[in-house]
Short mmCIF file of C-alpha atoms in Angstrom, two decimals:
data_model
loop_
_atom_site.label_atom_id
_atom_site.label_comp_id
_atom_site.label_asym_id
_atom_site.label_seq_id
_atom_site.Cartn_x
_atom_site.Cartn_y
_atom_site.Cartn_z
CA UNK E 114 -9.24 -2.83 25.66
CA UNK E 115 -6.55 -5.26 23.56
CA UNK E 116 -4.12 -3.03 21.47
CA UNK E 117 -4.29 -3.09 17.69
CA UNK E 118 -1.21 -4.52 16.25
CA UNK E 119 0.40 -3.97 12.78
CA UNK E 120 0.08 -8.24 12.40
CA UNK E 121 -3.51 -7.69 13.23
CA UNK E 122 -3.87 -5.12 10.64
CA UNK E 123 -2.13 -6.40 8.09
CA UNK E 124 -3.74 -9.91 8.41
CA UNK E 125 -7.50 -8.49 8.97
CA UNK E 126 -7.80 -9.45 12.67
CA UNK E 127 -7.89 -6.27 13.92
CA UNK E 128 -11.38 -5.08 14.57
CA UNK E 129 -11.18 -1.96 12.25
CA UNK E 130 -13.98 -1.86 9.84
CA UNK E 131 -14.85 0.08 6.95
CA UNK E 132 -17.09 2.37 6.50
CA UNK E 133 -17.98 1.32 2.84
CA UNK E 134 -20.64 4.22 2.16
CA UNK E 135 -18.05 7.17 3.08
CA UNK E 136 -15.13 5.22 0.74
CA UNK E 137 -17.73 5.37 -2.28
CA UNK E 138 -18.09 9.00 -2.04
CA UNK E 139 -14.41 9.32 -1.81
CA UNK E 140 -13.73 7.77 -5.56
CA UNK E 141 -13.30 10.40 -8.54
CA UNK E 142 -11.41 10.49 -11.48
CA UNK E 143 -7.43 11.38 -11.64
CA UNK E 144 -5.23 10.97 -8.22
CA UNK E 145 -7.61 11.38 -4.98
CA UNK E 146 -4.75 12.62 -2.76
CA UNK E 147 -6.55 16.04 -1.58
CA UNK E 148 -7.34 14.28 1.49
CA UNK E 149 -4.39 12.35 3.41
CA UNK E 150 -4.11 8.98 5.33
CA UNK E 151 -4.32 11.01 8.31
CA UNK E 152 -7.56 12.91 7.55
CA UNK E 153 -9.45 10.19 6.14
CA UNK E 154 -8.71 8.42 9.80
CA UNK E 155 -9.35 10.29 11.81
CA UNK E 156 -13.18 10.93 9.49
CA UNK E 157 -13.47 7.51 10.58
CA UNK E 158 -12.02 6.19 13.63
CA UNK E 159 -11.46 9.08 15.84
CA UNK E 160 -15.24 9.43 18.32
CA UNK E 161 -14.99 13.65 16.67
CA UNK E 162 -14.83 12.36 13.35
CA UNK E 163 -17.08 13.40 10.51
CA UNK E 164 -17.96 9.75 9.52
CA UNK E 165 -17.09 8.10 12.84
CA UNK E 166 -19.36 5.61 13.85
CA UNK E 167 -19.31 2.55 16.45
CA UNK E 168 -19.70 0.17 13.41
CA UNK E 169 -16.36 1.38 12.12
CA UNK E 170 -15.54 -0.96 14.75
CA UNK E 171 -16.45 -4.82 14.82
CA UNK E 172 -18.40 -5.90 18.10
CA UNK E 173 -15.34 -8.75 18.72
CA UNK E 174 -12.07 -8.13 20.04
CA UNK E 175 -9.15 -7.55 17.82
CA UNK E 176 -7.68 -10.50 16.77
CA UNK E 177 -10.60 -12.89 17.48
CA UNK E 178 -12.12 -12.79 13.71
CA UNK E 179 -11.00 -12.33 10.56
CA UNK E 180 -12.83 -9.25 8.27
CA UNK E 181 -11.18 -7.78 4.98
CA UNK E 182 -11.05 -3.90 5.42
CA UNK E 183 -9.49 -1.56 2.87
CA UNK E 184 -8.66 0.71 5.72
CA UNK E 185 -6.09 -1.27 7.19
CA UNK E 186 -4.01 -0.64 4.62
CA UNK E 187 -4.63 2.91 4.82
CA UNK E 188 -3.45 2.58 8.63
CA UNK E 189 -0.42 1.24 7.57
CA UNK E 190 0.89 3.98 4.40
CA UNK E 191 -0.17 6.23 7.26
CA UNK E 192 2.36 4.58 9.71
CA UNK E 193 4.90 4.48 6.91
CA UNK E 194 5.08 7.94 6.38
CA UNK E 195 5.53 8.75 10.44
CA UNK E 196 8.22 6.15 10.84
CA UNK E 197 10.02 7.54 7.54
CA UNK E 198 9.27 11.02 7.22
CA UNK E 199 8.70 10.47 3.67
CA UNK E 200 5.41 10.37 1.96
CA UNK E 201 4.13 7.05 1.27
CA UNK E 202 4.54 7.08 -3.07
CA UNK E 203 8.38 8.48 -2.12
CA UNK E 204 9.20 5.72 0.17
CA UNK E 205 7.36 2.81 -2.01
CA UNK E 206 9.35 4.38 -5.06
CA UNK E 207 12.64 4.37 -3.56
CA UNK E 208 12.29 1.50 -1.59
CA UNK E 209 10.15 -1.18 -3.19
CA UNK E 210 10.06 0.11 -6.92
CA UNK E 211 13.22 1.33 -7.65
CA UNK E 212 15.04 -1.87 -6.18
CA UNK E 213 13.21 -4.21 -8.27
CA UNK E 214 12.90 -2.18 -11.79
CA UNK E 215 9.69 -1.39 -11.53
CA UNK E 216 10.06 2.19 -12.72
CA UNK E 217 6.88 2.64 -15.15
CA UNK E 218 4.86 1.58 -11.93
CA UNK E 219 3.61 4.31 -9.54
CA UNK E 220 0.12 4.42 -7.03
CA UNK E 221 -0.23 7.64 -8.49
CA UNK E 222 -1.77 8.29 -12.66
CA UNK E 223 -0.02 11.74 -12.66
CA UNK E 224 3.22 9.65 -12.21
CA UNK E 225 2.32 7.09 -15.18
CA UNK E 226 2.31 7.66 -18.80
CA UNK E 227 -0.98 7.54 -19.34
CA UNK E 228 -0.74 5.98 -23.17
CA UNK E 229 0.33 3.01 -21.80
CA UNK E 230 -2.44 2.99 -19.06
CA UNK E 231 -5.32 0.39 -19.99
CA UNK E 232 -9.24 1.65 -20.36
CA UNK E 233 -11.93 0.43 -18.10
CA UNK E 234 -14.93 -0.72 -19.38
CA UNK E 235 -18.54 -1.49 -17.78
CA UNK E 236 -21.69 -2.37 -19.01
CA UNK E 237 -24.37 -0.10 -17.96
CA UNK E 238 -25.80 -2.57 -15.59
CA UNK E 239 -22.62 -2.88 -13.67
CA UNK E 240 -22.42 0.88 -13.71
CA UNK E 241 -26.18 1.04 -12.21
CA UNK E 242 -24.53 -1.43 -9.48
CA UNK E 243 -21.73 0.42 -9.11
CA UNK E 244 -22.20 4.20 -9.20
CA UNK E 245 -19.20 5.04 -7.85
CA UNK E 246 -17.14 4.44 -10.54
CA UNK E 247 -17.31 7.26 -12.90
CA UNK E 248 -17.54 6.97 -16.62
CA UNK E 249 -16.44 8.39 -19.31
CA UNK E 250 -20.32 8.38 -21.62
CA UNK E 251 -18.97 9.27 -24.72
CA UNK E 252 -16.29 6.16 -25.33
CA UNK E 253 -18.41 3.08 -25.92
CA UNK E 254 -16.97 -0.44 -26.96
CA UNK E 255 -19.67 -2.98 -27.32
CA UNK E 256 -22.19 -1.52 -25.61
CA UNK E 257 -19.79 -0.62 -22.29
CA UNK E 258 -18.80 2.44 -21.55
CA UNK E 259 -15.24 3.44 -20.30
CA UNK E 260 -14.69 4.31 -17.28
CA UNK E 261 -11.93 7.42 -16.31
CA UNK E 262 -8.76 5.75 -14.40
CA UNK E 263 -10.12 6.37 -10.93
CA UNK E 264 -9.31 6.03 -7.45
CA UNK E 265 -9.90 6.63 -3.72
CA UNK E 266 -7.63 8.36 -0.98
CA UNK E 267 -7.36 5.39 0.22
CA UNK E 268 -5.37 3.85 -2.60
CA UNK E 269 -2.42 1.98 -0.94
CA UNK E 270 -5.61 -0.84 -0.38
CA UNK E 271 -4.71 -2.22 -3.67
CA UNK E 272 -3.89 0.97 -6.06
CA UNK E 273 -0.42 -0.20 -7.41
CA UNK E 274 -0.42 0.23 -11.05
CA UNK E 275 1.84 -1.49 -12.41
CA UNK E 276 2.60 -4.03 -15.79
CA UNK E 277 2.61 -7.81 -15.93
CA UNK E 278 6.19 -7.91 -16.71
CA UNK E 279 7.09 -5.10 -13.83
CA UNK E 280 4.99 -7.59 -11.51
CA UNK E 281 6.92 -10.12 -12.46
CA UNK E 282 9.91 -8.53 -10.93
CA UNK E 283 7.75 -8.08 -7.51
CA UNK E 284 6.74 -11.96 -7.35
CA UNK E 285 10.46 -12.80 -8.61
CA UNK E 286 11.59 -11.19 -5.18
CA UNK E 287 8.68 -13.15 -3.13
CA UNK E 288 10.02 -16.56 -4.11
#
């Protein structure tokens, strides 16, 4: 067996997989955060889990192939919050947001001011492909319906909500 490491994770070479049906039950309206990082792997990857299964694993070794997975990320806020003692919004906040002015940005709604928070919409044929994504029946805009602001437990995947001008800031500090 090759060790997993944190390049192979965060570059998608490292073998994990997701299990895609168990994430779409996880998504509900409002912060998800009733069930941590921790949990939610060991569901998955650990052979007592709840939603373990061998496919949560590709049939390659880790860093032959490349596959995107939404649980890597999860792998690593987990491993941020062991290696800091901090929970994984506090550390982002006072290490990634906070430096670069991005205080209206949070991973969390109940952190946000929600008037300033834009509306999903979706037609009800992407709904009927997507029935995960909760709506909200009685707000209708040209024949979509809104959506709540939703999310998974697993939201450090790609959860950041932030503005185009606080964004900015981020891809300032990239260049």
């Amino acid at each position: 067996d090759l060790p997993i490491t944190i390049r192979m994770v965060l570059t998608h070479t490292s073998s994990i997989n997701d299990n895609n049906e168990y994430i779409s039950s996880l998504y509900g309206c409002g912060d998800q955060t009733d069930l941590s990082f921790e949990e939610y792997l060991k569901n998955c990857y650990d052979t007592m889990g709840i939603k373990y299964d061998t496919t949560n694993f590709g049939n390659y070794k880790p860093g032959d192939k490349w596959e995107y997975c939404n649980s890597n990320y999860v792998l690593i806020a987990y491993l941020v919050e062991q290696i800091s003692k901090k929970p994984f919004t506090d550390y982002c906040r006072e290490n990634l947001l906070v430096p670069l002015e991005m205080n209206e940005s949070s991973y969390l709604y109940s952190e946000l001011d929600m008037a300033n928070v834009a509306v999903n919409y979706i037609s009800e044929e992407e709904a009927s492909l997507s029935p995960e994504h909760p709506r909200i029946d009685h707000v209708s805009i040209k024949g979509k319906n809104a959506t709540c602001h939703y999310t998974w437990p697993g939201y450090p995947d790609g959860g950041l909500h932030t503005s185009i001008p606080q964004f900015a800031n981020f891809i300032i500090m990239l260049i």
